Coordinates of C-alpha atoms in Angstrom, one line a residue:
X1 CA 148.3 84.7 151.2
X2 CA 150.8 86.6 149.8
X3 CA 150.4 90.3 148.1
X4 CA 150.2 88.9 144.6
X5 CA 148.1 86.0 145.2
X6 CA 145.7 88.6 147.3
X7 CA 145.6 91.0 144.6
X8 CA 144.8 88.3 141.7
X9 CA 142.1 86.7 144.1
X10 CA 140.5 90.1 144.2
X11 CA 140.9 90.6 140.6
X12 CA 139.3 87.6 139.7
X13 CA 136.7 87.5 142.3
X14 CA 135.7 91.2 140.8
X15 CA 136.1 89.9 137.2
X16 CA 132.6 87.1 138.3
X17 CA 131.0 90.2 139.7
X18 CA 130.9 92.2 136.2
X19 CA 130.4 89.4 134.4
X20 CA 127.0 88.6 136.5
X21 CA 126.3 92.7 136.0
X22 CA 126.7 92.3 132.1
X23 CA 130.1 94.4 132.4
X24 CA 132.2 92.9 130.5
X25 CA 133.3 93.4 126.8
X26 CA 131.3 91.1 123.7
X27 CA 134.0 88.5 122.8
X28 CA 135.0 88.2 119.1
X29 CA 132.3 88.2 116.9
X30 CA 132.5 84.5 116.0
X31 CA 132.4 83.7 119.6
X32 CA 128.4 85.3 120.5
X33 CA 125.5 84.1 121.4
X34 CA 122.8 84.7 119.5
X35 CA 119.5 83.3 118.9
X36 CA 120.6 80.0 117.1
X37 CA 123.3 79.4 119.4
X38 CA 121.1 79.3 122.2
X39 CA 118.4 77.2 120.8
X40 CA 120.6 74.7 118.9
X41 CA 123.8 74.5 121.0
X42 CA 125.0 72.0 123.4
X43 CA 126.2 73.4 126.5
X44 CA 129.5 72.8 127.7
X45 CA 132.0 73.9 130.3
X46 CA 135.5 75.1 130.9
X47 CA 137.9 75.6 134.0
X48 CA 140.1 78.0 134.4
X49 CA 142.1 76.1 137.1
X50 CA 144.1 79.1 138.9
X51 CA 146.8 78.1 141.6
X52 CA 149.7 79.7 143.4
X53 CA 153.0 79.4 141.3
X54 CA 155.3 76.9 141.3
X55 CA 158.0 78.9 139.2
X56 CA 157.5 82.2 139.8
X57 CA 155.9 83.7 143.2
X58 CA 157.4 86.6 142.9
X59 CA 156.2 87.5 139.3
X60 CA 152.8 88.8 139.2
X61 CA 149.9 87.4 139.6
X62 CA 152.0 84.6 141.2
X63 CA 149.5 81.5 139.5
X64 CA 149.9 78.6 137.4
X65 CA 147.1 77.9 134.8
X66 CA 146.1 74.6 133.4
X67 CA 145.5 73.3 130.5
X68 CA 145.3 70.4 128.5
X69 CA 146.9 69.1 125.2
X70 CA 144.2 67.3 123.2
X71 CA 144.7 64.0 121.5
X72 CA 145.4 64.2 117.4
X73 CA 142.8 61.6 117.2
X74 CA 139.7 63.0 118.3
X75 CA 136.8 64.7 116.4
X76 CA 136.9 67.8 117.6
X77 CA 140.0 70.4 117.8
X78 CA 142.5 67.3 117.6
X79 CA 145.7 68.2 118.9
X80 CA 145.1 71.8 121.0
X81 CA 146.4 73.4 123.7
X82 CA 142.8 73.9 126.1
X83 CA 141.4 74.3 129.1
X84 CA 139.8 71.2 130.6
X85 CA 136.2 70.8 129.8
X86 CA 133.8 69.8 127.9
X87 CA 129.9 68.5 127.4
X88 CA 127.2 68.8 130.3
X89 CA 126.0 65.6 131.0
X90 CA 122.0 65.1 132.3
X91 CA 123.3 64.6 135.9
X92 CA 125.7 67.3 136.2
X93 CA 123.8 70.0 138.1
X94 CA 125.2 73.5 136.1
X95 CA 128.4 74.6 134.4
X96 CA 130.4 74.4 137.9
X97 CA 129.7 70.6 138.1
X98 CA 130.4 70.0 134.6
X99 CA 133.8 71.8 134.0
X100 CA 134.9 69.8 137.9
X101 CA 134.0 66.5 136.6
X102 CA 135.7 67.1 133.0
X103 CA 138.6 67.9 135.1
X104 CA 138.6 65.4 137.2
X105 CA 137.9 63.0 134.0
X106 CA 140.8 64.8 132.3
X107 CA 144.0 65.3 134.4
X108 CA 142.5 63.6 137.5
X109 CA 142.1 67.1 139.9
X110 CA 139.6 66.1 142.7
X111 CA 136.4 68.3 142.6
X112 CA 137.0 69.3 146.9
X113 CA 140.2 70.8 146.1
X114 CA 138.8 73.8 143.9
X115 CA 137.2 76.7 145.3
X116 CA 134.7 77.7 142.6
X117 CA 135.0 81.8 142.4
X118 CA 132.4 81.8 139.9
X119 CA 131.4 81.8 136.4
X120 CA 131.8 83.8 133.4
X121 CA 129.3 84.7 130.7
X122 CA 128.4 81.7 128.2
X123 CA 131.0 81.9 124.9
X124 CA 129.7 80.4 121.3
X125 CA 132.1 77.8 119.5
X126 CA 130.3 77.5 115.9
X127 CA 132.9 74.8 114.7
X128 CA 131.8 72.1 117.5
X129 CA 128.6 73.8 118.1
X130 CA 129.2 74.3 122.0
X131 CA 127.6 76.6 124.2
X132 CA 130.4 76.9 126.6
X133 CA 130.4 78.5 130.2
X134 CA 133.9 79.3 131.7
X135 CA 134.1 78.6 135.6
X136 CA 136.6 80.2 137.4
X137 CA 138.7 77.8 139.8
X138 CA 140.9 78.8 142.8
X139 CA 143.4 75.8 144.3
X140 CA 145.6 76.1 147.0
X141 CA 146.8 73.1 146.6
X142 CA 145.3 70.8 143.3
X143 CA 147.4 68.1 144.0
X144 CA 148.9 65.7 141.7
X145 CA 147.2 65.9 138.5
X146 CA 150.0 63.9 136.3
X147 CA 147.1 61.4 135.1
X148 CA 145.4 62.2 132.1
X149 CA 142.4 60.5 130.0
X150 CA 144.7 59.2 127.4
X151 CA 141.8 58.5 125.0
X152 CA 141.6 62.4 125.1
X153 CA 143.9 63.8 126.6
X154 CA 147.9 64.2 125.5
X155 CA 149.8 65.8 128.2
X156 CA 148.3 68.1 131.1
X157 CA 150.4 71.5 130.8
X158 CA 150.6 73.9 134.2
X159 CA 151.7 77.6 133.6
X160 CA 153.2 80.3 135.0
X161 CA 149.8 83.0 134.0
X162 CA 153.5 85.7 134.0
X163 CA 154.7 83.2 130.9
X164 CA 151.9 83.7 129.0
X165 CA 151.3 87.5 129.4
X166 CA 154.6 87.8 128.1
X167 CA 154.2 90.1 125.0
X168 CA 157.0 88.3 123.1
X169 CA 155.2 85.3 123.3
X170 CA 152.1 86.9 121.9
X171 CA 150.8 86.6 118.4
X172 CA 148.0 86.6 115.6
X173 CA 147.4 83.5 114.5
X174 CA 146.2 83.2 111.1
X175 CA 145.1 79.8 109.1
X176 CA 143.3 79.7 105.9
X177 CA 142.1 83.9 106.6
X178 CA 141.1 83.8 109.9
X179 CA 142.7 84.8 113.1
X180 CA 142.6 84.4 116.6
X181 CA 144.3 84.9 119.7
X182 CA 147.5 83.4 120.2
X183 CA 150.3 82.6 123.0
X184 CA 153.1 80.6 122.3
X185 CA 153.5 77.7 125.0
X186 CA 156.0 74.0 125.0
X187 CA 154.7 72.0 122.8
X188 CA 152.8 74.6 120.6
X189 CA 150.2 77.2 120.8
X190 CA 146.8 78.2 122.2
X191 CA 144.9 79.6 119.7
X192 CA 141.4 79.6 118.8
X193 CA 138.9 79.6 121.2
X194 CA 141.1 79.1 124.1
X195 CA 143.3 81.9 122.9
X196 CA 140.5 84.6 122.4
X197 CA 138.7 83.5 125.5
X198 CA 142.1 83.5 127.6
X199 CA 143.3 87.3 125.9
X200 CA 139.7 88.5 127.1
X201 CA 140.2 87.2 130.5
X202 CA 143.1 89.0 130.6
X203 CA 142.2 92.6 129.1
X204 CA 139.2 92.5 131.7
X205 CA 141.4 91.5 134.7
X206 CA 143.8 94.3 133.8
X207 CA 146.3 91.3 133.3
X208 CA 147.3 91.9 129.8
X209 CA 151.0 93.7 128.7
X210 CA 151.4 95.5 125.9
X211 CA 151.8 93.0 122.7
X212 CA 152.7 94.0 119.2
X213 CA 148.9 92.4 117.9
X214 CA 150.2 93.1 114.0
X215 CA 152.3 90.1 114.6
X216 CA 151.1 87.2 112.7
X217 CA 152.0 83.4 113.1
X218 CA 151.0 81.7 109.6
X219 CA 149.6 78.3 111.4
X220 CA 149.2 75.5 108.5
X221 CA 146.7 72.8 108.3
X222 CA 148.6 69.9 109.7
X223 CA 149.2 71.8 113.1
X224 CA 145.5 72.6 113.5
X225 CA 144.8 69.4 112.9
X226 CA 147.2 68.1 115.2
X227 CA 149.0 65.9 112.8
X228 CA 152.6 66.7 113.9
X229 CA 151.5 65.5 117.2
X230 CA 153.0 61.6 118.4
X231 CA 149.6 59.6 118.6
X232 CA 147.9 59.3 122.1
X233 CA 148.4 56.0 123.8
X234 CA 146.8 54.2 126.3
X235 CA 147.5 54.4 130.1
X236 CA 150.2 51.8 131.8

């Protein structure tokens, strides 16, 4: 293992430990857990699916992350940029075996290829009413995950981690008053959840590069919506 991949392995394998010690910072306000959350919640998962570069090994941290463009047509968050994930079902056996199978549901990644580093605190999404636990995934080698759930899933998207801590790809985004997180990606942006959790990720990994955060990007209804997305279609 190279000196990059070395140092993010330690990074993120130090990031787990802090968040099991109660270390780490509260997320945005809309995103905590509070009493109601907890008792009326359904939890859910979400990988962070880490691997070694394919564009850029000598940029650190030297990964790829992946993430998912979801269909216009479903109920929830219809046309974002996310991480893979999603509801626990009654046979999954906790948040590790939930965000694997949602994976391997999603873009096809096979559960033995991902060395599970660990979890991070549970997150609160009010607007799908998710109690959502990231897991932190390490692959080596995740193989060919070109297949994708069509009924939910548009395009799978892998990257470089250096792409999106670049600060001129960094924004605000606002829509209808409120704002989250943003990083500007092909084919769009990851904002909202993904975008807060993803810019506290970074700022507790140490990851994050300076970012001009009075920089708005007005988004407007038909791109949260995902309505200037080409329809999903089925698998050939």
């Amino acid at each position: 293992m190279d000196r990059h991949l070395a140092q993010a392995r330690s990074d993120l394998e130090r990031l787990v430990a802090r968040g099991a010690a109660g270390e780490l910072a509260q997320p945005p306000e809309v995103h905590r857990v509070d009493a109601q959350a907890r008792a009326e919640y359904r939890p859910a998962a979400v990988l962070l699916l880490l691997t070694p570069t394919a564009a850029r090994p000598d940029v650190f941290p030297g990964l790829d992350l992946y993430l998912v463009q979801r269909s216009p047509l479903l109920r929830h968050h219809p046309g974002q940029i996310a991480l893979p994930g999603g509801r626990a079902d009654a046979g999954d056996t906790g948040p590790a075996a939930t965000a694997l199978r949602e994976a391997h549901e999603e873009i096809g990644l096979v559960p033995g290829r991902v060395d599970v580093i660990g979890t991070l605190p549970e997150v609160a999404v009010p607007i799908s009413r998710f109690l959502v636990t990231p897991v932190v995934g390490w692959a080596a080698d995740p193989g060919d995950l070109a297949r994708v759930e069509a009924g939910e899933v548009l395009h799978t998207l892998r990257l470089p981690v250096s792409d999106l801590l670049d600060p001129a790809g960094r924004s605000t985004v606002t829509i209808h008053g409120h704002g989250s997180a943003g990083f500007a990606v092909q084919g769009g942006w990851v904002w909202g959840f993904t975008g807060n959790l993803l810019d506290g990720v970074f700022d507790e990994l140490g990851w994050t590069r300076p970012w001009d955060r009075s920089r708005e990007y007005a988004m407007s209804m038909a791109e949260a919506r995902g309505d200037t997305l080409p329809p999903a279609t089925p698998e050939g």
